[in-house]
Amino acid sequence: MKQAIFLHFFLGVLACLSGFWVNAEDAYRYFTWEVTYGTISPLGVPQQGILINGLFPGPNVECVTNENIIVNVINKLDEPFLITWNGIQQRKTSWQDGVLGTNCPIPPNSNWTYKFQAKDQIGTYNYFPSTKLHRAAGGFGGFNIAQRSVISIPYPQPDGEFTLLVADWYKTNFKVLQQKLDSGNPLPLPDGLLINGLNQAATFTGEPGKTYKFRVSNVGIATSINFRIQGHVLKLIEVEGAHTLQETYESLDIHVGQSVAVLVTLNGSPKDYFIVASTRFTKPILTATAILRYAGSSIAASQPLPIGPTYQIHWSMKQARTIRLNLTANAARPNPQGSFHYGTIQVARTIILENTQAKINGKLRYAVNSISYEDPDTPLKLADWFNIPGVFDLNTIKDKPTFGPAILGASVIGTTLHDFVEIIFQNNETAIQSWHLDGYSFFVVGYGSGLWTPEFRKRYNLNDAIPRHTVQVYPSGWSAVMVSLDNKGMWNLRSAIWSRNYLGQQLYVRVWNNEKSLFTETDIPPNALFCGKAKPSS
Ligand SMILES: *[C@@H]1O[C@H](CO)[C@@H](O)[C@H](O)[C@H]1NC(C)=O
Ligand SMILES: *[C@@H]1O[C@H](CO)[C@@H](O)[C@H](O)[C@H]1NC(C)=O
Ligand SMILES: *[C@@H]1O[C@H](CO)[C@@H](O)[C@H](O)[C@H]1NC(C)=O
């Protein structure tokens, strides 16, 4: 007995020293998710939705950092299906990322079990279907990771918390939307906006005088949103797993794929108040409302709705620059991104990615550095692992924009494990962009207008830039990020705006070294699905 305690203590110390936690102590959470079609009417019109265990939106995952998450996904749709875990870093195991570059899709009427650790992450995330246009029908939900009891958070424990999933929405069936894209047409503006699947009825009740954490994600597919609460201010505490400087805002812009957590103190007179989300940079502006109810209130929320910012790119860019990292706050693990002193690290490589619209075979496509991504039948990760030739070629995409006509291809950027890389997202279009990287948080060091030039490096925030997984790029502008490539694997770098993603605005980053070691990457999971050239011939 004594020995066991000693051993336990000893292992604990070892774990701390080496930076590798012993998993056995971390709890397991099991989920069985049945994915079905069902009729939903979020905008008052019955339509086919994608439900998880009968729910739209799907259930929220609530867990504690480092817990092992086991999700058995049973696909009862008539199409192959995958879920991706937006912002969950899947450390050393891109096998669990749930995108077509890493996983074969789960065929209809079968199931596949994801196994991963929500490792060293605390914060607000979400999940959604990555296949086809499924997410335009639902299948998304919140994914909240709380701190372990030994980790302190840089704000008083809130009296409660709410998860708000804001999504733009089409009344049109997702397969019809997909046919539109397949035939070379862009999608129109969505028909409406939803908060937790409802256009105006979601209600969140709290006690007067108490403080609540609102976790807000933009799980839409097309439009940036602005979020605000009548008569209340929002104290920003967290963005996609990073504790921010706690600035107070009247309203916050949240772009497609992004998440924030804010504290709201119920210090108004006891009644109902409107919670408002409205689209940004669209004509017309779409609005969803929900209700913040003071417990016991019988006074309805009163018009007018609090007004949001009008079409102002500069307002949004200025606000974005105020979202910064709290350097003294605890993180889920020390030095999550390799170092807090990212500003002093030598950049090993600069990659400039320019999005463009293109016509290929007479149809609308979106391209990055003139390559419009198409998923090969064989997931890139399987091709890489089994050395299957002819699936991808590291020379397809270049590090800088090329001005030739766009072509289809399976773009993979080859990088070396632990490289420190600067990525410039150059947007020469008039539409706002939203770029997401799986497996990582990147430091957002700058936003600007026009064409990026090396001169702009002088204006980078090299001190307290926020690390996050999704960054907006303003119309005719650029955003610069820096990332320490410390997570080996095959990682999707994509437009979070789904019609662009579906028509080719994505690529993969292969983070690699030749050393085969479980310390840098896990083995292929025993239940891995095989497809394309990776399918064993019978
Ligand atoms: C499918 O579900 C069953 C349990 O119902 C489970 O035993 C099996 O491992 C799952 N298959 C995969 C590939 O995860
Ligand atoms: C930063 O975090 C510390 C806790 O480590 C907290 O006391 C402080 O208020 C935070 N500062 C700001 C500006 O949010
Ligand atoms: C940006 O677009 C303009 C107009 O289409 C074009 O003339 C210019 O070459 C583009 N610049 C870059 C860097 O793509």
mmCIF file of N, CA, C and O in Angstrom, residues 168 189-190 193 222-225 278-287 310-312 432:
data_model
loop_
_atom_site.group_PDB
_atom_site.id
_atom_site.type_symbol
_atom_site.label_atom_id
_atom_site.label_comp_id
_atom_site.label_asym_id
_atom_site.label_seq_id
_atom_site.Cartn_x
_atom_site.Cartn_y
_atom_site.Cartn_z
ATOM 1 N N ASP A 168 -25.885 30.999 -39.166
ATOM 2 C CA ASP A 168 -26.741 31.463 -40.259
ATOM 3 C C ASP A 168 -27.422 30.231 -40.855
ATOM 4 O O ASP A 168 -26.945 29.109 -40.711
ATOM 5 N N LEU A 189 -27.359 34.744 -50.058
ATOM 6 C CA LEU A 189 -27.296 35.081 -48.637
ATOM 7 C C LEU A 189 -28.205 34.102 -47.884
ATOM 8 O O LEU A 189 -29.260 33.745 -48.375
ATOM 9 N N PRO A 190 -27.798 33.663 -46.668
ATOM 10 C CA PRO A 190 -28.685 32.777 -45.893
ATOM 11 C C PRO A 190 -30.042 33.444 -45.644
ATOM 12 O O PRO A 190 -30.199 34.663 -45.779
ATOM 13 N N LEU A 193 -30.908 33.772 -39.177
ATOM 14 C CA LEU A 193 -29.852 33.515 -38.207
ATOM 15 C C LEU A 193 -30.503 32.806 -37.019
ATOM 16 O O LEU A 193 -31.653 33.095 -36.668
ATOM 17 N N ALA A 222 -21.563 30.932 -43.466
ATOM 18 C CA ALA A 222 -21.356 32.012 -44.447
ATOM 19 C C ALA A 222 -20.987 33.368 -43.855
ATOM 20 O O ALA A 222 -20.112 34.038 -44.385
ATOM 21 N N THR A 223 -21.641 33.783 -42.774
ATOM 22 C CA THR A 223 -21.538 35.197 -42.403
ATOM 23 C C THR A 223 -20.919 35.417 -41.019
ATOM 24 O O THR A 223 -21.174 34.680 -40.075
ATOM 25 N N SER A 224 -20.139 36.493 -40.924
ATOM 26 C CA SER A 224 -19.670 36.982 -39.630
ATOM 27 C C SER A 224 -20.880 37.487 -38.866
ATOM 28 O O SER A 224 -21.878 37.899 -39.464
ATOM 29 N N ILE A 225 -20.788 37.476 -37.521
ATOM 30 C CA ILE A 225 -21.893 38.015 -36.731
ATOM 31 C C ILE A 225 -21.375 39.034 -35.722
ATOM 32 O O ILE A 225 -20.183 39.087 -35.413
ATOM 33 N N SER A 278 -26.475 39.546 -35.013
ATOM 34 C CA SER A 278 -26.862 40.021 -36.338
ATOM 35 C C SER A 278 -25.690 39.835 -37.284
ATOM 36 O O SER A 278 -24.531 39.820 -36.858
ATOM 37 N N THR A 279 -26.003 39.656 -38.558
ATOM 38 C CA THR A 279 -24.928 39.396 -39.520
ATOM 39 C C THR A 279 -24.150 40.682 -39.787
ATOM 40 O O THR A 279 -24.675 41.785 -39.683
ATOM 41 N N ARG A 280 -22.885 40.514 -40.130
ATOM 42 C CA ARG A 280 -21.990 41.631 -40.434
ATOM 43 C C ARG A 280 -21.701 41.651 -41.928
ATOM 44 O O ARG A 280 -21.591 40.590 -42.545
ATOM 45 N N PHE A 281 -21.548 42.836 -42.467
ATOM 46 C CA PHE A 281 -21.108 43.015 -43.855
ATOM 47 C C PHE A 281 -22.071 42.358 -44.847
ATOM 48 O O PHE A 281 -21.645 41.850 -45.881
ATOM 49 N N THR A 282 -23.358 42.295 -44.499
ATOM 50 C CA THR A 282 -24.334 41.751 -45.450
ATOM 51 C C THR A 282 -25.421 42.798 -45.683
ATOM 52 O O THR A 282 -25.668 43.659 -44.835
ATOM 53 N N LYS A 283 -26.075 42.701 -46.844
ATOM 54 C CA LYS A 283 -27.268 43.508 -47.126
ATOM 55 C C LYS A 283 -28.317 42.559 -47.630
ATOM 56 O O LYS A 283 -28.097 41.930 -48.647
ATOM 57 N N PRO A 284 -29.447 42.362 -46.982
ATOM 58 C CA PRO A 284 -29.821 42.996 -45.721
ATOM 59 C C PRO A 284 -29.096 42.360 -44.537
ATOM 60 O O PRO A 284 -28.399 41.357 -44.702
ATOM 61 N N ILE A 285 -29.277 42.950 -43.364
ATOM 62 C CA ILE A 285 -28.717 42.381 -42.140
ATOM 63 C C ILE A 285 -29.727 41.384 -41.576
ATOM 64 O O ILE A 285 -30.910 41.689 -41.453
ATOM 65 N N LEU A 286 -29.274 40.168 -41.271
ATOM 66 C CA LEU A 286 -30.143 39.153 -40.660
ATOM 67 C C LEU A 286 -29.950 39.202 -39.150
ATOM 68 O O LEU A 286 -28.828 39.422 -38.675
ATOM 69 N N THR A 287 -31.032 38.978 -38.405
ATOM 70 C CA THR A 287 -30.967 39.104 -36.950
ATOM 71 C C THR A 287 -31.616 37.904 -36.268
ATOM 72 O O THR A 287 -32.632 37.402 -36.745
ATOM 73 N N THR A 310 -22.722 49.278 -37.883
ATOM 74 C CA THR A 310 -23.157 49.137 -39.279
ATOM 75 C C THR A 310 -21.952 48.688 -40.100
ATOM 76 O O THR A 310 -20.955 48.246 -39.551
ATOM 77 N N TYR A 311 -22.022 48.793 -41.402
ATOM 78 C CA TYR A 311 -20.970 48.248 -42.260
ATOM 79 C C TYR A 311 -19.654 48.989 -42.032
ATOM 80 O O TYR A 311 -19.392 50.013 -42.636
ATOM 81 N N GLN A 312 -18.849 48.519 -41.098
ATOM 82 C CA GLN A 312 -17.600 49.220 -40.780
ATOM 83 C C GLN A 312 -16.466 48.224 -40.612
ATOM 84 O O GLN A 312 -16.320 47.631 -39.556
ATOM 85 N N ILE A 432 -15.270 39.099 -46.970
ATOM 86 C CA ILE A 432 -14.441 38.772 -45.804
ATOM 87 C C ILE A 432 -14.138 37.273 -45.814
ATOM 88 O O ILE A 432 -14.951 36.467 -46.276
#
